[in-house]
Amino acid sequence: MTEAHRPTWVDDELFPFESRFIDIDGHRIHYVDEGAGPVLLFLHGNPTWSFDYRKVIDALRTEFRCIAVDYPGFGLSAAAPGYRYLPAEHAEVIGGFVDALDLRGVTLVAHDWGGPIGLAVAQRRPERFDRLVLTNTWAWPVESLLVQTMSHVMGSPIGRLLIRQLNLFVNAMIPIGHRLTKPTDDEMNHYRNALGNPARREASAVFPREITASREFLGEVEAGLPGISGLPALIVWGDADFAFGDDELRRWQQILTDHRTVIVDGAGHFVPSDAPEQFGAAIRSWHGSA
């Protein structure tokens, strides 16, 4: 591990945690590791980073060991040369991270792309994962025409150019994905600064295309779901999401045989930051009774 170091634009009041860094396969991986108790491993989606979970971590770190990690190219993590930012690659890195910290008894907390990435890790390391918390995510090749269309448009050369040059996913998707709260200018700047130049935004630009291009990886994750379907699971679902709706929710409820569902009325796509109080309370209540 290296000494903790983070850029000056990170506000210690908005992100009141120690930044830690570890080298995994040549990547400089940033994470936070707060509190003690049962392990909660938080995995983010696109175009966010561990900052997305900050209020949830702050609320739960008196009862849990809260670990949130940034994928290479996201947040405060740096990718090794030649990295392609593919979901399958992210799963390999997160698997290495779990091994390096020797995490056990883990509750996976996964949003958006954190779902298939984290579940791939859990399937390959079942001895390390005990429970699942899934929020507005999926883990199979997409069938929705709307999502496939978005993947082709935003993953096209023009779409990727807009993301790289205009930070489109941050500037458009984060406001759209918050329905109960409005991110402040300071909060938006923490998302913008994490992807602060066109080269840095390549990580965010790759993900839309991979919704359809990573069909093989997503198919492998889907095939592995029966092996973890019996784990105690909590589904925290924002019902005003532009990306995932009732079809995905019902599918999770059919797959997970030991689940509790908490619907967060009016919450958008980014549930952990749109409704952090409800999100944290749902985990605390469920984990204490499961």
CSV table of C-alpha atoms in Angstrom, one decimal:
chain,number,residue,atom,x,y,z
A,1,MET,CA,0.0,0.0,0.0
A,2,THR,CA,1.1,3.6,-0.6
A,3,GLU,CA,0.6,6.5,1.7
A,4,ALA,CA,-2.8,8.1,1.5
A,5,HIS,CA,-2.8,11.0,-0.9
A,6,ARG,CA,-5.7,12.7,-2.7
A,7,PRO,CA,-6.1,15.9,-4.8
A,8,THR,CA,-6.8,19.2,-3.1
A,9,TRP,CA,-10.2,19.5,-4.8
A,10,VAL,CA,-11.6,16.7,-2.5
A,11,ASP,CA,-13.4,18.5,0.3
A,12,ASP,CA,-12.8,17.0,3.7
A,13,GLU,CA,-16.3,18.0,4.9
A,14,LEU,CA,-18.1,16.5,1.9
A,15,PHE,CA,-15.9,13.4,1.9
A,16,PRO,CA,-14.8,13.0,5.6
A,17,PHE,CA,-12.9,9.8,5.2
A,18,GLU,CA,-9.2,8.8,5.0
A,19,SER,CA,-8.3,8.0,1.4
A,20,ARG,CA,-6.3,4.8,1.1
A,21,PHE,CA,-4.5,3.4,-1.9
A,22,ILE,CA,-3.3,0.0,-2.9
A,23,ASP,CA,-1.6,-1.4,-6.0
A,24,ILE,CA,-3.6,-4.1,-7.8
A,25,ASP,CA,-2.1,-5.5,-11.0
A,26,GLY,CA,-0.3,-2.2,-11.7
A,27,HIS,CA,-3.4,-0.1,-11.0
A,28,ARG,CA,-3.3,2.5,-8.2
A,29,ILE,CA,-6.7,1.8,-6.5
A,30,HIS,CA,-8.3,4.3,-4.2
A,31,TYR,CA,-10.7,3.2,-1.5
A,32,VAL,CA,-12.1,4.1,1.9
A,33,ASP,CA,-12.2,1.7,4.8
A,34,GLU,CA,-14.2,3.2,7.7
A,35,GLY,CA,-15.6,1.7,10.9
A,36,ALA,CA,-15.6,-1.8,12.3
A,37,GLY,CA,-18.0,-4.8,12.3
A,38,PRO,CA,-19.6,-6.7,9.4
A,39,VAL,CA,-18.1,-5.8,6.1
A,40,LEU,CA,-20.0,-3.8,3.6
A,41,LEU,CA,-18.3,-3.6,0.2
A,42,PHE,CA,-19.7,-0.7,-1.9
A,43,LEU,CA,-19.3,-0.8,-5.7
A,44,HIS,CA,-20.3,2.2,-7.8
A,45,GLY,CA,-21.6,2.6,-11.3
A,46,ASN,CA,-21.0,5.0,-14.2
A,47,PRO,CA,-20.0,7.9,-14.0
A,48,THR,CA,-19.6,7.9,-10.2
A,49,TRP,CA,-17.1,6.8,-7.6
A,50,SER,CA,-17.0,6.1,-3.8
A,51,PHE,CA,-18.2,9.7,-3.3
A,52,ASP,CA,-21.6,8.5,-4.3
A,53,TYR,CA,-21.9,6.4,-1.1
A,54,ARG,CA,-20.5,9.0,1.3
A,55,LYS,CA,-23.6,9.8,3.3
A,56,VAL,CA,-24.5,6.1,3.6
A,57,ILE,CA,-21.0,5.3,4.8
A,58,ASP,CA,-21.1,8.2,7.3
A,59,ALA,CA,-24.3,6.8,8.7
A,60,LEU,CA,-23.3,3.2,8.9
A,61,ARG,CA,-19.6,3.3,9.9
A,62,THR,CA,-20.5,3.2,13.6
A,63,GLU,CA,-21.9,-0.3,13.1
A,64,PHE,CA,-20.2,-1.7,10.0
A,65,ARG,CA,-16.8,-1.8,8.3
A,66,CYS,CA,-17.6,0.2,5.2
A,67,ILE,CA,-15.3,-0.3,2.3
A,68,ALA,CA,-15.9,1.6,-1.0
A,69,VAL,CA,-13.5,1.3,-3.9
A,70,ASP,CA,-13.1,3.2,-7.2
A,71,TYR,CA,-12.5,1.2,-10.4
A,72,PRO,CA,-9.4,2.0,-12.4
A,73,GLY,CA,-10.0,5.3,-14.2
A,74,PHE,CA,-12.8,6.4,-11.9
A,75,GLY,CA,-12.8,8.5,-8.8
A,76,LEU,CA,-9.2,8.8,-7.4
A,77,SER,CA,-8.0,5.5,-8.9
A,78,ALA,CA,-5.5,5.4,-11.7
A,79,ALA,CA,-5.4,2.7,-14.4
A,80,ALA,CA,-2.2,0.9,-15.6
A,81,PRO,CA,-1.2,1.5,-19.3
A,82,GLY,CA,-3.1,-0.5,-21.7
A,83,TYR,CA,-6.2,-0.9,-19.6
A,84,ARG,CA,-9.4,-1.0,-21.6
A,85,TYR,CA,-11.9,-0.2,-18.8
A,86,LEU,CA,-14.0,-3.2,-19.7
A,87,PRO,CA,-16.4,-4.7,-17.1
A,88,ALA,CA,-14.7,-8.0,-17.1
A,89,GLU,CA,-11.4,-6.3,-16.4
A,90,HIS,CA,-13.0,-4.3,-13.5
A,91,ALA,CA,-14.2,-7.6,-12.1
A,92,GLU,CA,-10.7,-9.0,-12.1
A,93,VAL,CA,-9.4,-5.9,-10.3
A,94,ILE,CA,-12.1,-6.0,-7.7
A,95,GLY,CA,-11.4,-9.7,-7.2
A,96,GLY,CA,-7.7,-8.9,-6.6
A,97,PHE,CA,-8.7,-6.1,-4.2
A,98,VAL,CA,-10.9,-8.5,-2.1
A,99,ASP,CA,-8.1,-11.0,-2.0
A,100,ALA,CA,-5.5,-8.3,-1.1
A,101,LEU,CA,-7.5,-7.1,1.8
A,102,ASP,CA,-8.5,-10.7,2.7
A,103,LEU,CA,-12.1,-9.7,3.1
A,104,ARG,CA,-14.5,-12.3,4.5
A,105,GLY,CA,-18.1,-12.3,5.5
A,106,VAL,CA,-18.7,-9.6,2.9
A,107,THR,CA,-22.0,-8.0,2.1
A,108,LEU,CA,-21.8,-6.8,-1.5
A,109,VAL,CA,-23.6,-3.4,-1.9
A,110,ALA,CA,-23.8,-2.9,-5.7
A,111,HIS,CA,-25.4,-0.2,-7.9
A,112,ASP,CA,-25.6,0.0,-11.7
A,113,TRP,CA,-22.5,-1.6,-13.2
A,114,GLY,CA,-21.4,-2.5,-9.7
A,115,GLY,CA,-24.0,-5.3,-9.9
A,116,PRO,CA,-22.6,-7.5,-12.7
A,117,ILE,CA,-19.0,-6.6,-11.7
A,118,GLY,CA,-19.5,-7.4,-8.0
A,119,LEU,CA,-21.6,-10.5,-8.6
A,120,ALA,CA,-18.9,-11.8,-10.9
A,121,VAL,CA,-16.5,-11.5,-8.1
A,122,ALA,CA,-18.9,-13.1,-5.6
A,123,GLN,CA,-19.5,-16.0,-7.9
A,124,ARG,CA,-15.7,-16.7,-8.2
A,125,ARG,CA,-15.1,-16.2,-4.5
A,126,PRO,CA,-18.2,-17.6,-2.8
A,127,GLU,CA,-16.3,-18.3,0.5
A,128,ARG,CA,-15.8,-14.5,0.9
A,129,PHE,CA,-19.4,-13.3,0.4
A,130,ASP,CA,-22.3,-13.8,2.8
A,131,ARG,CA,-25.0,-11.4,1.7
A,132,LEU,CA,-26.1,-9.1,-1.2
A,133,VAL,CA,-27.6,-5.6,-1.3
A,134,LEU,CA,-28.6,-4.7,-4.9
A,135,THR,CA,-29.9,-1.3,-5.9
A,136,ASN,CA,-31.1,-0.4,-9.5
A,137,THR,CA,-28.8,-2.8,-11.3
A,138,TRP,CA,-28.9,-5.9,-13.5
A,139,ALA,CA,-26.7,-9.0,-14.2
A,140,TRP,CA,-27.7,-10.4,-17.6
A,141,PRO,CA,-27.5,-9.4,-21.3
A,142,VAL,CA,-29.9,-6.5,-21.8
A,143,GLU,CA,-33.2,-7.1,-23.6
A,144,SER,CA,-34.8,-3.7,-23.3
A,145,LEU,CA,-34.9,-1.9,-26.7
A,146,LEU,CA,-34.6,1.5,-24.9
A,147,VAL,CA,-31.4,0.4,-23.1
A,148,GLN,CA,-29.9,-1.2,-26.2
A,149,THR,CA,-30.6,1.9,-28.2
A,150,MET,CA,-29.0,4.1,-25.5
A,151,SER,CA,-26.0,1.7,-25.6
A,152,HIS,CA,-25.6,2.0,-29.4
A,153,VAL,CA,-26.1,5.8,-29.4
A,154,MET,CA,-23.9,6.7,-26.4
A,155,GLY,CA,-21.4,4.0,-27.3
A,156,SER,CA,-21.0,5.2,-30.8
A,157,PRO,CA,-17.9,7.2,-31.9
A,158,ILE,CA,-20.0,10.4,-31.6
A,159,GLY,CA,-21.4,9.5,-28.2
A,160,ARG,CA,-18.0,8.6,-26.8
A,161,LEU,CA,-16.7,11.9,-28.2
A,162,LEU,CA,-19.4,13.9,-26.4
A,163,ILE,CA,-18.6,12.1,-23.2
A,164,ARG,CA,-14.9,12.7,-23.5
A,165,GLN,CA,-15.2,16.3,-24.6
A,166,LEU,CA,-18.2,17.5,-22.6
A,167,ASN,CA,-18.2,15.1,-19.6
A,168,LEU,CA,-21.7,14.3,-20.8
A,169,PHE,CA,-22.4,11.5,-18.4
A,170,VAL,CA,-21.6,13.6,-15.4
A,171,ASN,CA,-23.3,16.8,-16.5
A,172,ALA,CA,-26.5,15.1,-17.8
A,173,MET,CA,-27.0,11.7,-16.2
A,174,ILE,CA,-26.2,12.7,-12.6
A,175,PRO,CA,-28.8,15.5,-12.4
A,176,ILE,CA,-31.4,13.3,-14.3
A,177,GLY,CA,-30.7,10.4,-11.9
A,178,HIS,CA,-31.6,12.4,-8.8
A,179,ARG,CA,-35.3,12.9,-8.3
A,180,LEU,CA,-35.6,13.5,-4.5
A,181,THR,CA,-32.6,15.7,-4.1
A,182,LYS,CA,-30.7,18.1,-6.3
A,183,PRO,CA,-26.9,17.7,-6.2
A,184,THR,CA,-25.2,20.9,-5.1
A,185,ASP,CA,-22.6,22.7,-7.2
A,186,ASP,CA,-19.9,21.4,-4.9
A,187,GLU,CA,-21.2,17.8,-5.2
A,188,MET,CA,-21.3,18.1,-9.0
A,189,ASN,CA,-17.8,19.4,-9.0
A,190,HIS,CA,-16.6,16.3,-7.2
A,191,TYR,CA,-18.0,14.1,-10.0
A,192,ARG,CA,-16.7,16.5,-12.7
A,193,ASN,CA,-13.2,16.7,-11.2
A,194,ALA,CA,-12.9,13.0,-10.9
A,195,LEU,CA,-13.2,12.9,-14.7
A,196,GLY,CA,-11.5,16.1,-15.2
A,197,ASN,CA,-10.1,15.9,-18.7
A,198,PRO,CA,-10.9,14.0,-22.0
A,199,ALA,CA,-8.4,11.3,-21.4
A,200,ARG,CA,-9.6,10.7,-17.9
A,201,ARG,CA,-13.2,10.4,-19.3
A,202,GLU,CA,-12.4,7.3,-21.4
A,203,ALA,CA,-13.4,5.1,-18.5
A,204,SER,CA,-16.9,6.6,-18.4
A,205,ALA,CA,-17.1,6.6,-22.3
A,206,VAL,CA,-16.5,2.9,-22.5
A,207,PHE,CA,-19.3,1.7,-20.3
A,208,PRO,CA,-22.3,2.6,-22.5
A,209,ARG,CA,-21.0,0.6,-25.4
A,210,GLU,CA,-20.3,-2.4,-23.1
A,211,ILE,CA,-24.0,-2.7,-22.1
A,212,THR,CA,-24.3,-4.5,-25.4
A,213,ALA,CA,-20.7,-5.3,-26.3
A,214,SER,CA,-20.0,-7.2,-23.1
A,215,ARG,CA,-22.8,-9.6,-23.8
A,216,GLU,CA,-20.5,-12.6,-23.2
A,217,PHE,CA,-19.4,-11.3,-19.8
A,218,LEU,CA,-23.0,-10.5,-18.8
A,219,GLY,CA,-24.1,-14.0,-20.0
A,220,GLU,CA,-21.5,-15.6,-17.7
A,221,VAL,CA,-22.7,-13.6,-14.8
A,222,GLU,CA,-26.3,-14.6,-15.5
A,223,ALA,CA,-25.3,-18.2,-15.7
A,224,GLY,CA,-23.6,-18.0,-12.3
A,225,LEU,CA,-26.6,-16.4,-10.5
A,226,PRO,CA,-28.1,-19.8,-9.4
A,227,GLY,CA,-25.0,-20.4,-7.3
A,228,ILE,CA,-25.6,-17.3,-5.2
A,229,SER,CA,-29.3,-16.9,-5.5
A,230,GLY,CA,-29.8,-18.3,-2.0
A,231,LEU,CA,-27.7,-15.7,-0.2
A,232,PRO,CA,-29.7,-13.4,2.0
A,233,ALA,CA,-30.4,-10.3,-0.1
A,234,LEU,CA,-31.8,-6.9,0.2
A,235,ILE,CA,-33.2,-5.1,-2.9
A,236,VAL,CA,-33.3,-1.3,-2.4
A,237,TRP,CA,-35.1,0.1,-5.5
A,238,GLY,CA,-35.8,3.6,-6.6
A,239,ASP,CA,-39.0,3.6,-8.5
A,240,ALA,CA,-38.4,6.7,-10.6
A,241,ASP,CA,-35.2,5.4,-12.3
A,242,PHE,CA,-34.7,6.3,-16.0
A,243,ALA,CA,-32.7,3.1,-16.6
A,244,PHE,CA,-34.1,0.2,-14.5
A,245,GLY,CA,-37.7,-0.3,-13.8
A,246,ASP,CA,-40.3,-2.9,-12.7
A,247,ASP,CA,-39.1,-5.6,-15.1
A,248,GLU,CA,-35.6,-5.7,-13.6
A,249,LEU,CA,-37.0,-5.5,-10.1
A,250,ARG,CA,-39.3,-8.5,-10.7
A,251,ARG,CA,-36.5,-10.4,-12.2
A,252,TRP,CA,-34.4,-9.9,-9.1
A,253,GLN,CA,-37.3,-10.9,-6.9
A,254,GLN,CA,-37.6,-14.1,-8.9
A,255,ILE,CA,-33.9,-14.9,-8.9
A,256,LEU,CA,-33.2,-14.2,-5.2
A,257,THR,CA,-34.9,-16.8,-3.0
A,258,ASP,CA,-34.2,-15.1,0.3
A,259,HIS,CA,-34.8,-11.5,-0.3
A,260,ARG,CA,-36.4,-8.4,1.2
A,261,THR,CA,-37.5,-5.5,-1.1
A,262,VAL,CA,-37.5,-1.9,0.0
A,263,ILE,CA,-39.1,0.5,-2.6
A,264,VAL,CA,-37.8,4.1,-2.2
A,265,ASP,CA,-40.7,6.1,-3.5
A,266,GLY,CA,-39.7,8.7,-6.0
A,267,ALA,CA,-36.0,7.9,-6.0
A,268,GLY,CA,-34.1,8.1,-9.2
A,269,HIS,CA,-31.2,6.0,-10.6
A,270,PHE,CA,-28.6,7.1,-8.0
A,271,VAL,CA,-30.4,5.8,-5.0
A,272,PRO,CA,-27.5,5.9,-2.5
A,273,SER,CA,-27.0,9.6,-3.0
A,274,ASP,CA,-30.6,10.5,-3.9
A,275,ALA,CA,-32.1,8.8,-0.7
A,276,PRO,CA,-29.1,8.1,1.6
A,277,GLU,CA,-31.2,8.1,4.8
A,278,GLN,CA,-33.6,5.5,3.5
A,279,PHE,CA,-30.8,3.5,1.9
A,280,GLY,CA,-28.8,3.3,5.1
A,281,ALA,CA,-31.8,2.6,7.3
A,282,ALA,CA,-32.8,-0.3,5.0
A,283,ILE,CA,-29.4,-1.9,5.3
A,284,ARG,CA,-29.3,-1.4,9.1
A,285,SER,CA,-32.8,-2.9,9.6
A,286,TRP,CA,-32.3,-5.8,7.3
A,287,HIS,CA,-28.8,-6.7,8.4
A,288,GLY,CA,-29.9,-6.6,12.0
A,289,SER,CA,-32.8,-9.0,11.5
A,290,ALA,CA,-31.5,-11.4,8.8
